[in-house]
């Protein structure tokens, strides 16, 4: 029997990332920790027989307790995440909701990568090596085609999330998704989807006020035309996007009208002391068409 001498590294990375997500989604690490603890305390003689008799009840107990606490919004030290847990966070909200500032604070707290979808797209278009995604994104921008832009940005982000630093550190992403199709692709199409989406809720008037009152930093985005375009795009896609997100367990709604410190502390507390659950709220077959 002959075996291949070359390994497809890209395929191996994608498989490993998907497998890691499967373990996280079904809480296999928590289940194994519970099993090892009970075996050591009970001094089990026949481990294989004991596993056969108890593993199902232990798995159901761990998962159902977390699910019950999730639905009731219970926070406590019992559900604190292990230090080895890699956060994969998306910050979503309209322009002026505080995504940029919060991204840097949260990234510093957990040593996460900061990924700005707009910056990733910019570097692909203006990079020395032009690939298919860069060309597709350029075509989408020139023709103002949302489908092409979304497809290109989605591909670019997926490739970035499969890099070694993202897989081994975790990340925090903003400026994506911008519509329902992108959100669905993010959660159901990515090999490494986020385990938290923080929805920063703030009304448009307050968001505009924050943008006008912040310290002046000369960037291409500091103009009324750009802000108007961002607000208009958010209004256009908000209803459909929010309908989809309301069915996801990963989504956390946060009132972003409070002061920055209050919002930051609320998010950090929620991320560390509330049990995480992944998938659709009402079963795996309840995805909205």
PDB file of C-alpha atoms in Angstrom:
ATOM      1  CA  UNK A   1       0.000   0.000   0.000  1.00  0.00           C
ATOM      2  CA  UNK A   2       1.382   3.384  -0.971  1.00  0.00           C
ATOM      3  CA  UNK A   3       0.843   6.604   0.929  1.00  0.00           C
ATOM      4  CA  UNK A   4       1.095  10.173  -0.358  1.00  0.00           C
ATOM      5  CA  UNK A   5       4.476  11.756   0.296  1.00  0.00           C
ATOM      6  CA  UNK A   6       3.136  15.301   0.355  1.00  0.00           C
ATOM      7  CA  UNK A   7       0.564  16.671   2.779  1.00  0.00           C
ATOM      8  CA  UNK A   8      -1.841  19.373   1.729  1.00  0.00           C
ATOM      9  CA  UNK A   9      -1.039  21.855   4.499  1.00  0.00           C
ATOM     10  CA  UNK A  10      -3.986  24.128   3.695  1.00  0.00           C
ATOM     11  CA  UNK A  11      -6.472  21.271   3.904  1.00  0.00           C
ATOM     12  CA  UNK A  12      -4.889  20.040   7.141  1.00  0.00           C
ATOM     13  CA  UNK A  13      -5.164  23.504   8.721  1.00  0.00           C
ATOM     14  CA  UNK A  14      -8.822  23.826   7.700  1.00  0.00           C
ATOM     15  CA  UNK A  15      -9.618  20.374   9.075  1.00  0.00           C
ATOM     16  CA  UNK A  16      -7.827  21.105  12.362  1.00  0.00           C
ATOM     17  CA  UNK A  17      -9.641  24.416  12.741  1.00  0.00           C
ATOM     18  CA  UNK A  18     -13.022  22.802  12.051  1.00  0.00           C
ATOM     19  CA  UNK A  19     -12.279  19.993  14.497  1.00  0.00           C
ATOM     20  CA  UNK A  20     -11.288  22.488  17.190  1.00  0.00           C
ATOM     21  CA  UNK A  21     -14.567  24.317  16.672  1.00  0.00           C
ATOM     22  CA  UNK A  22     -16.472  21.016  16.937  1.00  0.00           C
ATOM     23  CA  UNK A  23     -14.783  20.279  20.278  1.00  0.00           C
ATOM     24  CA  UNK A  24     -15.617  23.751  21.549  1.00  0.00           C
ATOM     25  CA  UNK A  25     -19.218  23.697  20.318  1.00  0.00           C
ATOM     26  CA  UNK A  26     -20.055  20.401  22.009  1.00  0.00           C
ATOM     27  CA  UNK A  27     -18.031  21.215  25.145  1.00  0.00           C
ATOM     28  CA  UNK A  28     -15.878  18.096  24.844  1.00  0.00           C
ATOM     29  CA  UNK A  29     -13.025  19.610  26.859  1.00  0.00           C
ATOM     30  CA  UNK A  30     -15.362  20.410  29.757  1.00  0.00           C
ATOM     31  CA  UNK A  31     -16.796  16.896  29.558  1.00  0.00           C
ATOM     32  CA  UNK A  32     -13.345  15.297  29.590  1.00  0.00           C
ATOM     33  CA  UNK A  33     -12.262  17.448  32.558  1.00  0.00           C
ATOM     34  CA  UNK A  34     -15.342  16.334  34.491  1.00  0.00           C
ATOM     35  CA  UNK A  35     -14.691  12.674  33.623  1.00  0.00           C
ATOM     36  CA  UNK A  36     -11.065  12.827  34.754  1.00  0.00           C
ATOM     37  CA  UNK A  37     -12.058  14.546  37.992  1.00  0.00           C
ATOM     38  CA  UNK A  38     -14.695  11.922  38.832  1.00  0.00           C
ATOM     39  CA  UNK A  39     -12.380   9.018  37.947  1.00  0.00           C
ATOM     40  CA  UNK A  40      -9.659  10.359  40.236  1.00  0.00           C
ATOM     41  CA  UNK A  41     -12.079  10.989  43.116  1.00  0.00           C
ATOM     42  CA  UNK A  42     -13.837   7.628  42.895  1.00  0.00           C
ATOM     43  CA  UNK A  43     -10.642   5.645  42.285  1.00  0.00           C
ATOM     44  CA  UNK A  44     -12.240   3.679  39.450  1.00  0.00           C
ATOM     45  CA  UNK A  45     -10.746   0.227  38.839  1.00  0.00           C
ATOM     46  CA  UNK A  46     -12.240  -0.662  35.439  1.00  0.00           C
ATOM     47  CA  UNK A  47     -12.116   2.642  33.544  1.00  0.00           C
ATOM     48  CA  UNK A  48     -13.584   1.318  30.290  1.00  0.00           C
ATOM     49  CA  UNK A  49     -16.630  -0.117  32.016  1.00  0.00           C
ATOM     50  CA  UNK A  50     -17.086   3.015  34.113  1.00  0.00           C
ATOM     51  CA  UNK A  51     -16.931   5.219  31.002  1.00  0.00           C
ATOM     52  CA  UNK A  52     -19.515   3.094  29.227  1.00  0.00           C
ATOM     53  CA  UNK A  53     -21.889   3.429  32.173  1.00  0.00           C
ATOM     54  CA  UNK A  54     -21.383   7.135  32.937  1.00  0.00           C
ATOM     55  CA  UNK A  55     -20.100   9.146  29.971  1.00  0.00           C
ATOM     56  CA  UNK A  56     -23.538   9.790  28.476  1.00  0.00           C
ATOM     57  CA  UNK A  57     -25.046  11.113  31.718  1.00  0.00           C
ATOM     58  CA  UNK A  58     -21.977  13.277  32.398  1.00  0.00           C
ATOM     59  CA  UNK A  59     -22.058  14.795  28.908  1.00  0.00           C
ATOM     60  CA  UNK A  60     -25.771  15.544  29.173  1.00  0.00           C
ATOM     61  CA  UNK A  61     -25.331  17.072  32.625  1.00  0.00           C
ATOM     62  CA  UNK A  62     -22.496  19.392  31.540  1.00  0.00           C
ATOM     63  CA  UNK A  63     -24.240  20.521  28.357  1.00  0.00           C
ATOM     64  CA  UNK A  64     -27.726  20.930  29.825  1.00  0.00           C
ATOM     65  CA  UNK A  65     -26.501  22.895  32.843  1.00  0.00           C
ATOM     66  CA  UNK A  66     -24.667  25.294  30.541  1.00  0.00           C
ATOM     67  CA  UNK A  67     -27.671  25.556  28.244  1.00  0.00           C
ATOM     68  CA  UNK A  68     -30.020  26.262  31.153  1.00  0.00           C
ATOM     69  CA  UNK A  69     -27.702  28.914  32.570  1.00  0.00           C
ATOM     70  CA  UNK A  70     -27.383  30.477  29.117  1.00  0.00           C
ATOM     71  CA  UNK A  71     -31.146  30.826  28.679  1.00  0.00           C
ATOM     72  CA  UNK A  72     -31.578  32.229  32.203  1.00  0.00           C
ATOM     73  CA  UNK A  73     -28.617  34.592  31.847  1.00  0.00           C
ATOM     74  CA  UNK A  74     -26.874  33.178  34.906  1.00  0.00           C
ATOM     75  CA  UNK A  75     -23.331  34.402  35.508  1.00  0.00           C
ATOM     76  CA  UNK A  76     -20.975  32.780  37.984  1.00  0.00           C
ATOM     77  CA  UNK A  77     -17.486  31.493  38.634  1.00  0.00           C
ATOM     78  CA  UNK A  78     -18.615  27.961  37.759  1.00  0.00           C
ATOM     79  CA  UNK A  79     -18.841  28.968  34.099  1.00  0.00           C
ATOM     80  CA  UNK A  80     -15.592  30.902  33.898  1.00  0.00           C
ATOM     81  CA  UNK A  81     -13.614  29.975  30.804  1.00  0.00           C
ATOM     82  CA  UNK A  82     -10.220  28.285  31.111  1.00  0.00           C
ATOM     83  CA  UNK A  83      -7.124  30.365  30.490  1.00  0.00           C
ATOM     84  CA  UNK A  84      -6.416  28.388  27.333  1.00  0.00           C
ATOM     85  CA  UNK A  85      -9.735  29.442  25.774  1.00  0.00           C
ATOM     86  CA  UNK A  86      -9.285  31.468  22.582  1.00  0.00           C
ATOM     87  CA  UNK A  87     -11.800  34.255  22.183  1.00  0.00           C
ATOM     88  CA  UNK A  88     -13.061  34.862  18.676  1.00  0.00           C
ATOM     89  CA  UNK A  89     -15.041  38.071  18.956  1.00  0.00           C
ATOM     90  CA  UNK A  90     -16.929  40.171  16.439  1.00  0.00           C
ATOM     91  CA  UNK A  91     -17.808  43.732  17.411  1.00  0.00           C
ATOM     92  CA  UNK A  92     -20.882  44.883  15.528  1.00  0.00           C
ATOM     93  CA  UNK A  93     -22.641  48.220  15.610  1.00  0.00           C
ATOM     94  CA  UNK A  94     -23.106  51.394  13.669  1.00  0.00           C
ATOM     95  CA  UNK A  95     -20.296  53.844  13.043  1.00  0.00           C
ATOM     96  CA  UNK A  96     -19.655  55.694  16.308  1.00  0.00           C
ATOM     97  CA  UNK A  97     -20.723  52.866  18.636  1.00  0.00           C
ATOM     98  CA  UNK A  98     -17.211  52.432  20.044  1.00  0.00           C
ATOM     99  CA  UNK A  99     -16.061  49.351  18.136  1.00  0.00           C
ATOM    100  CA  UNK A 100     -12.541  50.618  17.453  1.00  0.00           C
ATOM    101  CA  UNK A 101     -11.802  51.670  21.059  1.00  0.00           C
ATOM    102  CA  UNK A 102     -13.359  48.543  22.564  1.00  0.00           C
ATOM    103  CA  UNK A 103     -11.455  46.309  20.145  1.00  0.00           C
ATOM    104  CA  UNK A 104      -8.122  47.633  21.397  1.00  0.00           C
ATOM    105  CA  UNK A 105      -9.091  47.298  25.076  1.00  0.00           C
ATOM    106  CA  UNK A 106     -10.408  43.736  24.691  1.00  0.00           C
ATOM    107  CA  UNK A 107      -7.445  42.731  22.534  1.00  0.00           C
ATOM    108  CA  UNK A 108      -5.033  43.957  25.196  1.00  0.00           C
ATOM    109  CA  UNK A 109      -6.929  42.079  27.913  1.00  0.00           C
ATOM    110  CA  UNK A 110      -6.701  38.671  26.181  1.00  0.00           C
ATOM    111  CA  UNK A 111      -3.775  39.209  23.779  1.00  0.00           C
ATOM    112  CA  UNK A 112      -6.017  38.970  20.725  1.00  0.00           C
ATOM    113  CA  UNK A 113      -5.359  39.950  17.151  1.00  0.00           C
ATOM    114  CA  UNK A 114      -7.259  43.011  15.948  1.00  0.00           C
ATOM    115  CA  UNK A 115      -8.704  42.525  12.474  1.00  0.00           C
ATOM    116  CA  UNK A 116     -10.392  45.398  10.645  1.00  0.00           C
ATOM    117  CA  UNK A 117     -12.203  44.082   7.564  1.00  0.00           C
ATOM    118  CA  UNK A 118     -11.830  47.435   5.789  1.00  0.00           C
ATOM    119  CA  UNK A 119      -8.064  47.450   6.374  1.00  0.00           C
ATOM    120  CA  UNK A 120      -7.735  43.857   5.150  1.00  0.00           C
ATOM    121  CA  UNK A 121      -9.590  44.764   1.970  1.00  0.00           C
ATOM    122  CA  UNK A 122      -7.479  47.879   1.456  1.00  0.00           C
ATOM    123  CA  UNK A 123      -4.194  45.985   1.745  1.00  0.00           C
ATOM    124  CA  UNK A 124      -5.400  43.326  -0.693  1.00  0.00           C
ATOM    125  CA  UNK A 125      -6.306  45.898  -3.334  1.00  0.00           C
ATOM    126  CA  UNK A 126      -3.111  47.891  -2.880  1.00  0.00           C
ATOM    127  CA  UNK A 127      -0.746  44.989  -2.255  1.00  0.00           C
ATOM    128  CA  UNK A 128       2.084  43.983  -4.548  1.00  0.00           C
ATOM    129  CA  UNK A 129       0.566  40.562  -5.283  1.00  0.00           C
ATOM    130  CA  UNK A 130      -2.889  40.751  -6.833  1.00  0.00           C
ATOM    131  CA  UNK A 131      -4.897  37.555  -6.397  1.00  0.00           C
ATOM    132  CA  UNK A 132      -8.423  36.568  -7.430  1.00  0.00           C
ATOM    133  CA  UNK A 133      -9.977  38.003  -4.275  1.00  0.00           C
ATOM    134  CA  UNK A 134      -8.287  41.372  -4.804  1.00  0.00           C
ATOM    135  CA  UNK A 135      -9.558  41.514  -8.383  1.00  0.00           C
ATOM    136  CA  UNK A 136     -13.067  40.504  -7.312  1.00  0.00           C
ATOM    137  CA  UNK A 137     -13.094  43.153  -4.585  1.00  0.00           C
ATOM    138  CA  UNK A 138     -11.867  45.809  -7.009  1.00  0.00           C
ATOM    139  CA  UNK A 139     -14.626  44.881  -9.459  1.00  0.00           C
ATOM    140  CA  UNK A 140     -17.221  45.019  -6.695  1.00  0.00           C
ATOM    141  CA  UNK A 141     -16.100  48.482  -5.610  1.00  0.00           C
ATOM    142  CA  UNK A 142     -15.953  49.887  -9.144  1.00  0.00           C
ATOM    143  CA  UNK A 143     -19.378  48.511 -10.083  1.00  0.00           C
ATOM    144  CA  UNK A 144     -20.846  49.101  -6.602  1.00  0.00           C
ATOM    145  CA  UNK A 145     -21.862  45.419  -6.485  1.00  0.00           C
ATOM    146  CA  UNK A 146     -22.617  44.317  -2.931  1.00  0.00           C
ATOM    147  CA  UNK A 147     -22.505  40.602  -3.797  1.00  0.00           C
ATOM    148  CA  UNK A 148     -18.995  40.767  -5.247  1.00  0.00           C
ATOM    149  CA  UNK A 149     -17.697  42.893  -2.376  1.00  0.00           C
ATOM    150  CA  UNK A 150     -19.190  40.563   0.214  1.00  0.00           C
ATOM    151  CA  UNK A 151     -17.804  37.465  -1.474  1.00  0.00           C
ATOM    152  CA  UNK A 152     -14.323  38.939  -1.803  1.00  0.00           C
ATOM    153  CA  UNK A 153     -14.169  40.292   1.759  1.00  0.00           C
ATOM    154  CA  UNK A 154     -15.512  37.011   3.119  1.00  0.00           C
ATOM    155  CA  UNK A 155     -12.809  35.043   1.311  1.00  0.00           C
ATOM    156  CA  UNK A 156     -10.095  37.450   2.471  1.00  0.00           C
ATOM    157  CA  UNK A 157     -11.203  37.242   6.112  1.00  0.00           C
ATOM    158  CA  UNK A 158     -11.471  33.440   6.023  1.00  0.00           C
ATOM    159  CA  UNK A 159      -7.911  33.156   4.725  1.00  0.00           C
ATOM    160  CA  UNK A 160      -6.663  35.517   7.441  1.00  0.00           C
ATOM    161  CA  UNK A 161      -8.410  33.614  10.227  1.00  0.00           C
ATOM    162  CA  UNK A 162      -6.647  30.400   9.198  1.00  0.00           C
ATOM    163  CA  UNK A 163      -3.196  31.924   9.703  1.00  0.00           C
ATOM    164  CA  UNK A 164      -1.156  30.497  12.561  1.00  0.00           C
ATOM    165  CA  UNK A 165      -1.281  33.615  14.752  1.00  0.00           C
ATOM    166  CA  UNK A 166      -5.072  33.846  14.538  1.00  0.00           C
ATOM    167  CA  UNK A 167      -5.525  30.143  15.355  1.00  0.00           C
ATOM    168  CA  UNK A 168      -3.124  30.240  18.320  1.00  0.00           C
ATOM    169  CA  UNK A 169      -4.111  33.588  19.843  1.00  0.00           C
ATOM    170  CA  UNK A 170      -7.727  34.299  19.030  1.00  0.00           C
ATOM    171  CA  UNK A 171      -8.977  37.475  17.421  1.00  0.00           C
ATOM    172  CA  UNK A 172     -11.390  40.354  17.466  1.00  0.00           C
ATOM    173  CA  UNK A 173     -12.981  41.481  14.195  1.00  0.00           C
ATOM    174  CA  UNK A 174     -14.985  44.549  13.244  1.00  0.00           C
ATOM    175  CA  UNK A 175     -16.443  46.142  10.088  1.00  0.00           C
ATOM    176  CA  UNK A 176     -17.770  42.697   9.141  1.00  0.00           C
ATOM    177  CA  UNK A 177     -20.499  41.464   8.728  1.00  0.00           C
ATOM    178  CA  UNK A 178     -22.436  44.331   7.142  1.00  0.00           C
ATOM    179  CA  UNK A 179     -25.564  42.476   6.052  1.00  0.00           C
ATOM    180  CA  UNK A 180     -27.516  39.283   6.652  1.00  0.00           C
ATOM    181  CA  UNK A 181     -25.784  37.274   3.918  1.00  0.00           C
ATOM    182  CA  UNK A 182     -22.367  38.106   5.347  1.00  0.00           C
ATOM    183  CA  UNK A 183     -23.525  37.179   8.855  1.00  0.00           C
ATOM    184  CA  UNK A 184     -24.795  33.829   7.669  1.00  0.00           C
ATOM    185  CA  UNK A 185     -21.539  33.164   5.842  1.00  0.00           C
ATOM    186  CA  UNK A 186     -19.588  34.155   8.951  1.00  0.00           C
ATOM    187  CA  UNK A 187     -21.388  31.732  11.275  1.00  0.00           C
ATOM    188  CA  UNK A 188     -22.247  28.886   8.898  1.00  0.00           C
ATOM    189  CA  UNK A 189     -19.572  29.032   6.210  1.00  0.00           C
ATOM    190  CA  UNK A 190     -16.336  29.881   8.025  1.00  0.00           C
ATOM    191  CA  UNK A 191     -14.116  27.027   9.242  1.00  0.00           C
ATOM    192  CA  UNK A 192     -13.452  29.088  12.388  1.00  0.00           C
ATOM    193  CA  UNK A 193     -16.587  31.109  13.182  1.00  0.00           C
ATOM    194  CA  UNK A 194     -16.747  33.533  16.115  1.00  0.00           C
ATOM    195  CA  UNK A 195     -17.809  32.317  19.547  1.00  0.00           C
ATOM    196  CA  UNK A 196     -19.124  35.771  20.486  1.00  0.00           C
ATOM    197  CA  UNK A 197     -20.700  38.619  18.525  1.00  0.00           C
ATOM    198  CA  UNK A 198     -21.059  41.774  20.604  1.00  0.00           C
ATOM    199  CA  UNK A 199     -23.891  43.891  19.194  1.00  0.00           C
ATOM    200  CA  UNK A 200     -23.274  47.465  20.361  1.00  0.00           C
ATOM    201  CA  UNK A 201     -26.656  49.180  20.334  1.00  0.00           C
ATOM    202  CA  UNK A 202     -26.778  52.956  20.031  1.00  0.00           C
ATOM    203  CA  UNK A 203     -29.127  55.308  18.219  1.00  0.00           C
ATOM    204  CA  UNK A 204     -27.915  57.187  15.174  1.00  0.00           C
ATOM    205  CA  UNK A 205     -28.165  60.650  16.709  1.00  0.00           C
ATOM    206  CA  UNK A 206     -25.883  59.775  19.630  1.00  0.00           C
ATOM    207  CA  UNK A 207     -23.478  57.967  17.308  1.00  0.00           C
ATOM    208  CA  UNK A 208     -23.181  61.052  15.106  1.00  0.00           C
ATOM    209  CA  UNK A 209     -22.658  63.232  18.173  1.00  0.00           C
ATOM    210  CA  UNK A 210     -19.801  61.012  19.351  1.00  0.00           C
ATOM    211  CA  UNK A 211     -18.139  61.206  15.960  1.00  0.00           C
ATOM    212  CA  UNK A 212     -18.390  64.999  15.940  1.00  0.00           C
ATOM    213  CA  UNK A 213     -17.143  65.394  19.517  1.00  0.00           C
ATOM    214  CA  UNK A 214     -14.195  62.992  19.448  1.00  0.00           C
ATOM    215  CA  UNK A 215     -10.620  64.252  19.242  1.00  0.00           C
ATOM    216  CA  UNK A 216      -9.657  65.187  15.729  1.00  0.00           C
ATOM    217  CA  UNK A 217      -7.650  62.487  14.008  1.00  0.00           C
ATOM    218  CA  UNK A 218      -7.156  63.187  10.305  1.00  0.00           C
ATOM    219  CA  UNK A 219      -8.142  60.036   8.443  1.00  0.00           C
ATOM    220  CA  UNK A 220      -9.945  59.496   5.119  1.00  0.00           C
ATOM    221  CA  UNK A 221     -13.072  58.561   7.095  1.00  0.00           C
ATOM    222  CA  UNK A 222     -13.307  61.903   8.899  1.00  0.00           C
ATOM    223  CA  UNK A 223     -15.806  63.536   6.573  1.00  0.00           C
ATOM    224  CA  UNK A 224     -19.577  63.962   6.498  1.00  0.00           C
ATOM    225  CA  UNK A 225     -19.997  62.096   3.197  1.00  0.00           C
ATOM    226  CA  UNK A 226     -18.357  58.945   4.545  1.00  0.00           C
ATOM    227  CA  UNK A 227     -20.352  59.051   7.799  1.00  0.00           C
ATOM    228  CA  UNK A 228     -23.633  59.552   5.935  1.00  0.00           C
ATOM    229  CA  UNK A 229     -22.860  56.582   3.700  1.00  0.00           C
ATOM    230  CA  UNK A 230     -22.027  54.339   6.666  1.00  0.00           C
ATOM    231  CA  UNK A 231     -25.200  55.316   8.536  1.00  0.00           C
ATOM    232  CA  UNK A 232     -27.337  54.775   5.446  1.00  0.00           C
ATOM    233  CA  UNK A 233     -25.869  51.332   4.811  1.00  0.00           C
ATOM    234  CA  UNK A 234     -26.414  50.331   8.440  1.00  0.00           C
ATOM    235  CA  UNK A 235     -30.071  51.442   8.353  1.00  0.00           C
ATOM    236  CA  UNK A 236     -30.643  49.559   5.107  1.00  0.00           C
ATOM    237  CA  UNK A 237     -29.368  46.216   6.387  1.00  0.00           C
ATOM    238  CA  UNK A 238     -30.169  46.500  10.111  1.00  0.00           C
ATOM    239  CA  UNK A 239     -33.616  44.852  10.181  1.00  0.00           C
ATOM    240  CA  UNK A 240     -32.738  41.722   8.174  1.00  0.00           C
ATOM    241  CA  UNK A 241     -29.354  41.325   9.859  1.00  0.00           C
ATOM    242  CA  UNK A 242     -30.814  41.684  13.351  1.00  0.00           C
ATOM    243  CA  UNK A 243     -33.514  39.110  12.545  1.00  0.00           C
ATOM    244  CA  UNK A 244     -30.830  36.562  11.708  1.00  0.00           C
ATOM    245  CA  UNK A 245     -28.628  37.438  14.685  1.00  0.00           C
ATOM    246  CA  UNK A 246     -31.558  37.138  17.104  1.00  0.00           C
ATOM    247  CA  UNK A 247     -31.566  33.377  16.432  1.00  0.00           C
ATOM    248  CA  UNK A 248     -27.867  32.916  17.218  1.00  0.00           C
ATOM    249  CA  UNK A 249     -26.662  31.891  20.660  1.00  0.00           C
ATOM    250  CA  UNK A 250     -23.335  33.651  20.156  1.00  0.00           C
ATOM    251  CA  UNK A 251     -24.867  37.139  20.001  1.00  0.00           C
ATOM    252  CA  UNK A 252     -24.686  39.445  23.042  1.00  0.00           C
ATOM    253  CA  UNK A 253     -26.651  42.705  22.957  1.00  0.00           C
ATOM    254  CA  UNK A 254     -24.951  45.562  24.791  1.00  0.00           C
ATOM    255  CA  UNK A 255     -26.264  49.069  25.475  1.00  0.00           C
ATOM    256  CA  UNK A 256     -23.459  51.227  24.077  1.00  0.00           C
ATOM    257  CA  UNK A 257     -25.002  54.530  25.190  1.00  0.00           C
ATOM    258  CA  UNK A 258     -23.392  54.197  28.630  1.00  0.00           C
ATOM    259  CA  UNK A 259     -19.909  55.528  29.352  1.00  0.00           C
ATOM    260  CA  UNK A 260     -16.969  53.665  27.860  1.00  0.00           C
ATOM    261  CA  UNK A 261     -15.779  52.144  31.153  1.00  0.00           C
ATOM    262  CA  UNK A 262     -19.236  50.777  31.960  1.00  0.00           C
ATOM    263  CA  UNK A 263     -19.591  49.184  28.512  1.00  0.00           C
ATOM    264  CA  UNK A 264     -16.078  47.723  28.716  1.00  0.00           C
ATOM    265  CA  UNK A 265     -16.622  46.187  32.172  1.00  0.00           C
ATOM    266  CA  UNK A 266     -19.994  44.769  31.156  1.00  0.00           C
ATOM    267  CA  UNK A 267     -18.524  43.060  28.093  1.00  0.00           C
ATOM    268  CA  UNK A 268     -15.522  41.644  29.991  1.00  0.00           C
ATOM    269  CA  UNK A 269     -17.725  40.283  32.738  1.00  0.00           C
ATOM    270  CA  UNK A 270     -20.080  38.680  30.252  1.00  0.00           C
ATOM    271  CA  UNK A 271     -17.256  37.094  28.282  1.00  0.00           C
ATOM    272  CA  UNK A 272     -15.686  35.488  31.346  1.00  0.00           C
ATOM    273  CA  UNK A 273     -18.602  34.561  33.614  1.00  0.00           C
ATOM    274  CA  UNK A 274     -21.473  33.651  31.304  1.00  0.00           C
ATOM    275  CA  UNK A 275     -21.557  30.179  29.723  1.00  0.00           C
ATOM    276  CA  UNK A 276     -20.962  30.308  25.983  1.00  0.00           C
ATOM    277  CA  UNK A 277     -23.234  28.341  23.680  1.00  0.00           C
ATOM    278  CA  UNK A 278     -22.814  28.051  19.930  1.00  0.00           C
ATOM    279  CA  UNK A 279     -25.347  27.496  17.163  1.00  0.00           C
ATOM    280  CA  UNK A 280     -29.008  28.339  16.655  1.00  0.00           C
ATOM    281  CA  UNK A 281     -31.142  28.990  19.719  1.00  0.00           C
ATOM    282  CA  UNK A 282     -33.922  26.599  18.716  1.00  0.00           C
ATOM    283  CA  UNK A 283     -32.020  23.676  17.289  1.00  0.00           C
ATOM    284  CA  UNK A 284     -29.641  23.028  14.447  1.00  0.00           C
ATOM    285  CA  UNK A 285     -32.426  22.788  11.852  1.00  0.00           C
ATOM    286  CA  UNK A 286     -33.988  26.165  12.625  1.00  0.00           C
ATOM    287  CA  UNK A 287     -31.782  28.256  10.334  1.00  0.00           C
ATOM    288  CA  UNK A 288     -33.720  30.986   8.643  1.00  0.00           C
ATOM    289  CA  UNK A 289     -33.975  30.601   4.904  1.00  0.00           C
TER     290      UNK A 289
END
